[in-house]
Each structure stands twice: as C-alpha cells, then as structure tokens.
Short mmCIF file of C-alpha atoms in Angstrom, two decimals:
data_model
loop_
_atom_site.label_atom_id
_atom_site.label_comp_id
_atom_site.label_asym_id
_atom_site.label_seq_id
_atom_site.Cartn_x
_atom_site.Cartn_y
_atom_site.Cartn_z
CA MET A 1 283.25 43.81 -24.09
CA ASN A 2 284.96 41.91 -21.40
CA ARG A 3 283.46 38.72 -19.46
CA GLN A 4 284.24 39.70 -15.75
CA PRO A 5 284.73 36.76 -13.24
CA ALA A 6 281.66 35.29 -11.47
CA VAL A 7 283.19 32.74 -8.98
CA ALA A 8 286.49 34.35 -8.03
CA GLY A 9 286.71 34.64 -4.30
CA THR A 10 284.09 31.35 -4.33
CA PHE A 11 285.54 28.66 -6.27
CA TYR A 12 289.15 30.01 -6.45
CA PRO A 13 290.83 32.70 -4.84
CA ALA A 14 290.29 36.26 -5.80
CA GLU A 15 293.71 37.66 -4.68
CA PRO A 16 296.10 37.18 -7.69
CA GLN A 17 299.28 36.17 -5.72
CA GLN A 18 297.01 33.62 -3.37
CA LEU A 19 295.84 32.23 -6.74
CA HIS A 20 299.06 31.71 -8.29
CA LEU A 21 300.54 29.82 -5.00
CA LEU A 22 297.49 27.63 -4.91
CA LEU A 23 297.75 26.84 -8.82
CA ASP A 24 301.51 26.19 -8.33
CA GLN A 25 301.15 23.79 -5.50
CA TYR A 26 298.49 21.84 -7.21
CA LEU A 27 300.72 21.40 -10.51
CA ASN A 28 303.98 20.74 -8.82
CA ASP A 29 302.14 18.16 -6.72
CA ALA A 30 300.90 16.44 -9.99
CA GLU A 31 302.73 14.12 -12.49
CA THR A 32 304.16 15.10 -15.69
CA ALA A 33 304.53 13.43 -18.87
CA SER A 34 306.51 13.63 -21.94
CA LYS A 35 303.52 13.98 -24.42
CA VAL A 36 301.36 16.94 -24.39
CA PRO A 37 297.44 16.20 -24.96
CA LYS A 38 295.45 17.22 -27.88
CA ALA A 39 292.44 17.36 -25.71
CA MET A 40 291.40 16.79 -21.89
CA ILE A 41 288.24 16.33 -19.83
CA VAL A 42 288.73 17.81 -16.88
CA PRO A 43 286.55 18.81 -13.85
CA HIS A 44 285.11 22.20 -12.83
CA ALA A 45 284.20 22.30 -8.89
CA GLY A 46 285.74 24.63 -6.39
CA TYR A 47 289.76 24.38 -6.48
CA ILE A 48 289.74 22.83 -2.91
CA TYR A 49 287.67 19.88 -4.03
CA SER A 50 288.60 19.28 -7.95
CA GLY A 51 291.61 21.40 -8.19
CA PRO A 52 294.36 18.51 -7.36
CA VAL A 53 292.41 16.48 -10.27
CA ALA A 54 292.63 19.05 -12.80
CA ALA A 55 296.07 19.77 -11.94
CA SER A 56 297.15 16.06 -13.05
CA ALA A 57 295.92 17.23 -16.59
CA TYR A 58 297.03 20.80 -16.82
CA ALA A 59 300.65 19.83 -15.52
CA ARG A 60 300.74 18.04 -18.75
CA LEU A 61 300.64 21.26 -20.70
CA ILE A 62 303.84 22.73 -19.35
CA LYS A 63 306.26 21.47 -21.98
CA ALA A 64 304.12 22.99 -24.52
CA HIS A 65 303.50 26.40 -22.81
CA ASP A 66 305.00 28.25 -25.74
CA VAL A 67 303.29 25.74 -28.62
CA ILE A 68 299.70 25.81 -27.73
CA THR A 69 298.06 29.43 -28.65
CA ARG A 70 294.37 28.42 -28.88
CA VAL A 71 292.29 26.58 -26.41
CA VAL A 72 288.65 25.58 -27.25
CA LEU A 73 286.83 25.51 -24.13
CA ILE A 74 283.51 23.79 -23.93
CA GLY A 75 281.38 23.31 -20.49
CA PRO A 76 277.95 23.15 -19.30
CA SER A 77 275.27 25.37 -18.44
CA HIS A 78 274.47 25.43 -15.09
CA ARG A 79 271.96 28.51 -14.69
CA VAL A 80 270.43 28.70 -18.23
CA GLY A 81 268.38 26.15 -20.29
CA PHE A 82 268.54 26.23 -23.92
CA HIS A 83 268.91 24.05 -27.22
CA GLY A 84 272.51 23.86 -29.02
CA LEU A 85 275.67 25.55 -28.16
CA ALA A 86 276.36 29.16 -26.76
CA ILE A 87 278.81 31.61 -27.81
CA THR A 88 279.53 35.09 -26.79
CA ASN A 89 280.70 38.51 -28.13
CA ALA A 90 282.90 38.95 -25.34
CA GLN A 91 286.26 40.42 -26.44
CA ASN A 92 288.49 38.89 -23.41
CA PHE A 93 287.68 36.97 -20.31
CA ILE A 94 288.80 38.40 -17.27
CA THR A 95 290.46 36.49 -14.38
CA PRO A 96 292.51 37.56 -11.05
CA LEU A 97 295.58 36.68 -13.05
CA GLY A 98 295.01 39.16 -16.08
CA SER A 99 292.64 39.13 -19.25
CA ILE A 100 292.46 36.38 -21.90
CA GLU A 101 291.54 37.49 -25.49
CA VAL A 102 288.49 35.57 -27.28
CA ASP A 103 289.74 34.20 -30.83
CA GLN A 104 286.92 36.10 -32.72
CA GLN A 105 287.95 34.52 -36.20
CA ALA A 106 287.25 30.96 -34.40
CA VAL A 107 283.83 32.24 -33.18
CA HIS A 108 282.81 33.89 -36.10
CA MET A 109 283.42 30.61 -38.13
CA ILE A 110 281.28 28.55 -35.64
CA ALA A 111 278.35 31.01 -35.43
CA LYS A 112 277.52 30.03 -39.09
CA LEU A 113 276.40 26.76 -37.46
CA PRO A 114 272.72 26.85 -37.48
CA PHE A 115 272.84 25.18 -33.62
CA VAL A 116 275.40 27.86 -32.42
CA ASP A 117 274.22 31.04 -31.17
CA TYR A 118 275.32 34.03 -29.10
CA MET A 119 273.96 34.08 -25.68
CA GLU A 120 275.48 36.16 -23.24
CA GLN A 121 273.39 35.02 -20.28
CA ALA A 122 274.64 31.45 -20.56
CA HIS A 123 278.09 32.86 -20.10
CA ALA A 124 277.84 35.27 -17.88
CA LEU A 125 277.38 33.55 -14.63
CA GLU A 126 278.88 30.09 -15.69
CA HIS A 127 281.49 28.67 -13.60
CA SER A 128 282.37 25.52 -15.85
CA LEU A 129 284.67 27.59 -18.29
CA GLU A 130 285.63 30.31 -15.94
CA VAL A 131 287.64 27.64 -13.31
CA HIS A 132 289.95 26.33 -16.17
CA LEU A 133 291.25 29.71 -17.00
CA PRO A 134 293.77 30.59 -14.17
CA PHE A 135 295.02 26.95 -14.88
CA LEU A 136 295.54 27.67 -18.25
CA GLN A 137 296.95 31.01 -17.54
CA GLU A 138 299.51 29.32 -15.20
CA THR A 139 300.62 26.74 -17.58
CA LEU A 140 300.57 28.55 -21.18
CA ASP A 141 302.09 31.55 -22.57
CA ASP A 142 300.20 33.74 -24.91
CA PHE A 143 296.99 31.96 -26.09
CA LYS A 144 293.10 32.77 -27.09
CA ILE A 145 290.48 30.95 -26.00
CA VAL A 146 286.94 29.43 -28.17
CA PRO A 147 284.54 29.59 -25.10
CA ILE A 148 281.27 27.40 -25.59
CA VAL A 149 278.54 26.73 -23.34
CA THR A 150 276.45 23.49 -24.13
CA GLY A 151 272.81 23.09 -23.64
CA ASP A 152 270.68 20.55 -24.58
CA ALA A 153 272.55 19.26 -27.91
CA PRO A 154 273.45 15.90 -29.46
CA ALA A 155 277.14 14.55 -29.48
CA GLU A 156 276.97 15.05 -33.55
CA GLN A 157 276.78 18.99 -32.75
CA VAL A 158 279.91 19.08 -30.61
CA SER A 159 281.64 16.81 -32.54
CA GLN A 160 281.03 19.25 -35.85
CA VAL A 161 282.21 22.06 -34.02
CA LEU A 162 285.27 20.26 -32.52
CA GLU A 163 286.06 19.16 -36.12
CA LEU A 164 286.06 22.62 -37.51
CA LEU A 165 288.52 23.86 -34.64
CA TRP A 166 290.63 20.73 -34.56
CA GLY A 167 293.62 22.46 -35.83
CA GLY A 168 297.16 21.30 -35.14
CA GLU A 169 299.55 21.33 -32.08
CA GLU A 170 298.87 25.16 -31.50
CA THR A 171 295.19 24.06 -30.71
CA LEU A 172 294.04 22.34 -27.45
CA ILE A 173 290.67 21.35 -26.29
CA VAL A 174 289.15 21.41 -23.12
CA ILE A 175 286.06 19.75 -21.90
CA SER A 176 284.81 20.62 -18.75
CA SER A 177 282.76 18.39 -16.50
CA ASP A 178 282.39 16.63 -13.12
CA LEU A 179 281.28 13.28 -12.84
CA SER A 180 278.36 11.45 -10.42
CA HIS A 181 276.90 14.15 -7.95
CA TYR A 182 275.84 13.55 -4.41
CA HIS A 183 276.08 10.18 -3.79
CA ASP A 184 277.65 8.58 -0.55
CA TYR A 185 281.53 7.80 -0.95
CA ALA A 186 281.03 4.07 -2.09
CA THR A 187 278.24 4.51 -4.41
CA CYS A 188 280.06 7.42 -6.16
CA GLN A 189 283.37 5.18 -6.60
CA LYS A 190 281.43 2.52 -8.20
CA LEU A 191 279.25 4.90 -10.37
CA ASP A 192 282.42 6.95 -11.61
CA LYS A 193 284.14 3.68 -12.30
CA GLU A 194 281.28 2.74 -14.83
CA THR A 195 281.48 6.02 -16.29
CA SER A 196 285.17 6.03 -16.69
CA VAL A 197 284.96 2.86 -18.50
CA ALA A 198 282.27 3.92 -20.69
CA ILE A 199 284.96 7.10 -21.54
CA GLU A 200 287.76 5.18 -22.26
CA HIS A 201 285.86 2.91 -24.64
CA LEU A 202 284.50 6.13 -26.15
CA GLN A 203 280.80 4.62 -25.82
CA TYR A 204 279.07 8.37 -25.26
CA GLU A 205 275.95 6.60 -25.97
CA SER A 206 275.96 4.98 -22.71
CA LEU A 207 276.57 8.10 -20.71
CA GLY A 208 273.36 8.97 -18.88
CA PHE A 209 272.20 12.15 -17.14
CA ASP A 210 273.60 11.13 -13.95
CA SER A 211 277.08 9.88 -15.35
CA ALA A 212 278.71 13.53 -16.02
CA CYS A 213 277.30 16.90 -15.72
CA GLY A 214 279.33 17.79 -18.90
CA ARG A 215 278.16 14.72 -20.83
CA VAL A 216 276.98 16.63 -23.89
CA GLY A 217 280.94 18.04 -24.51
CA VAL A 218 282.08 14.77 -23.20
CA SER A 219 280.14 12.82 -25.91
CA GLY A 220 281.15 15.16 -28.71
CA LEU A 221 284.71 14.87 -27.85
CA LEU A 222 284.05 10.79 -27.50
CA LYS A 223 282.26 10.77 -30.89
CA LEU A 224 285.12 12.41 -32.67
CA ALA A 225 287.74 10.43 -30.88
CA ARG A 226 286.28 7.20 -31.98
CA GLU A 227 285.97 8.64 -35.82
CA LYS A 228 289.62 9.42 -35.69
CA SER A 229 290.48 6.40 -34.03
CA LEU A 230 292.21 8.01 -31.03
CA ALA A 231 292.30 6.87 -27.40
CA VAL A 232 290.88 8.07 -24.14
CA LYS A 233 293.11 7.64 -21.18
CA ASN A 234 291.98 8.34 -17.43
CA ILE A 235 294.78 9.62 -15.67
CA ASP A 236 293.12 10.53 -12.41
CA LEU A 237 289.72 9.59 -10.79
CA ARG A 238 288.79 10.95 -7.42
CA ASN A 239 285.70 12.45 -5.58
CA SER A 240 285.31 15.40 -2.87
CA GLY A 241 285.67 12.90 -0.31
CA ASP A 242 289.29 12.12 -1.36
CA THR A 243 290.08 15.97 -1.36
CA ALA A 244 288.40 18.25 0.86
CA GLY A 245 284.81 16.89 1.66
CA ASP A 246 283.34 14.14 4.16
CA LYS A 247 282.13 11.06 2.58
CA LYS A 248 278.45 11.16 3.08
CA ARG A 249 277.54 13.04 0.03
CA VAL A 250 280.37 13.54 -2.52
CA VAL A 251 280.99 14.54 -6.21
CA GLY A 252 283.08 12.74 -8.63
CA TYR A 253 285.73 14.12 -10.35
CA GLY A 254 288.01 12.46 -13.32
CA ALA A 255 290.98 13.57 -15.54
CA TYR A 256 291.29 12.25 -19.26
CA ILE A 257 293.52 13.11 -21.83
CA VAL A 258 293.73 12.15 -25.54
CA GLU A 259 297.07 12.36 -27.33
CA ILE A 260 297.76 12.07 -31.08
#
C-alpha cells in the first residue's frame, strides 16, 4: 500500500525537474550552520509562501545527508477531526521525486500506545506531512519516515511518542506547523513574535488555538525539550507578506531548531 501525493501540482511542482530546481534554489539561498539539528519546527504551506522559511531549517541537514536514516514527521490534521494520534498502514509515501519507505518497526511500536490508532483518512489528503517530503529527499540520502498526524491531543501524548522514537544521531524529528493565520501584516508580526518567544522559552502551555496550527506537535516537542533541558532556537520568522502574498491577509511561518 502506497500513499500517493495529494498536493503535488498545487502546494509544490508536480514535475520532478521543476521541483528539484526549486528546492535547490531555496536551499542554496538559505544559510547553513556547522551543527545539525536533532529536531525542527518547520512550516507547511505552499512552497511559494513558506518554502524559503522551511529551507532555512532543511539546509542544516545537508552535512548529515548520510547520517540521518529515520525521520519522525508529525503534523496537524486539516481535514479530519479526531482525538489522539493517527498512523498509517502505508508501506511507502510517494512524491514526484520518488518513494520513501515507512519505518514499519517504529510504527508498530507506537501503535501499542492507547492513544495511537491507524487512520488512513487522516493521512490520505493531508498536506502537513507531504510538503516536507521533497525537502527531505533533496537533503538526505537513504532514510525512512515515521508519519504521524495529530488530532486533539495533549502535549504529554506527543512527548511520549517522541521519547520512544528519540534515538540517536540517525533520527531527526520534524514538527510541522505554521503560525498565525489571516491577520494583517502588522498584527501577524506582533502575534508571531509573541508565539516565537513562548516557543523559545518552552512555554507550550501558553500556546493558544490561534498561535500555531501545529501546536499539538509543537507542544509535545517543547515539553520533551524542557524535560531534557534542551534549547529551542528560532532561525527564521516571516510571513506570506514577506514571501509571495499581499500584506492585507497573511499567514505566519517560523523555523526553529533543537540542537544537542
């Protein structure tokens, strides 16, 4: 069973060469750093809007292209309402750049948790995971994914899953989230700055419904970071008014990294 792309041709190019060139452009324009993140919070909008911000995080993986072999990918559900966390029976996730194998052993392990269920409808049309896959294919060599869609769930549930899958340098954690939605430019900047400060201070309890659409995944990561005494650093904070949209009604995007 393969999970086919749902937003190729809308959120990002469906033609492989065009997609490859666009990703290369974003990654080449982004700054790199000597240290490779253990975990990242990255936006999931259409590439023309959030691609440059996402690339600021993904560019930091290139030095570990042959080290990272598993990516735990957690994103919010935009189409299906449910409680807990949703996994999938899919063996592979397909993108225009090829096929990515699902880490079945990891999926089976977390399936034993009472709040984790197989739910194909949560994955079928969901873009919050899919848009990250081409970036991962462009920056890493041979890797598997653990794809998880979050419904309504407390931070404790996500942090428990992340703790189980934390692993070593072979494992990367990617939390998919945009920030504020559909405010004017100035309001967005103010709200996103407040959210960004809360994220950097690991104050997941203060993240509201409108702070970040992926706040469930973000909160779980922040809770675990607090327990492990790890820091979360913002490396890019922009909105669609800065990238490809007008400034009357914008969506906020932030890129954050956790280093060990």
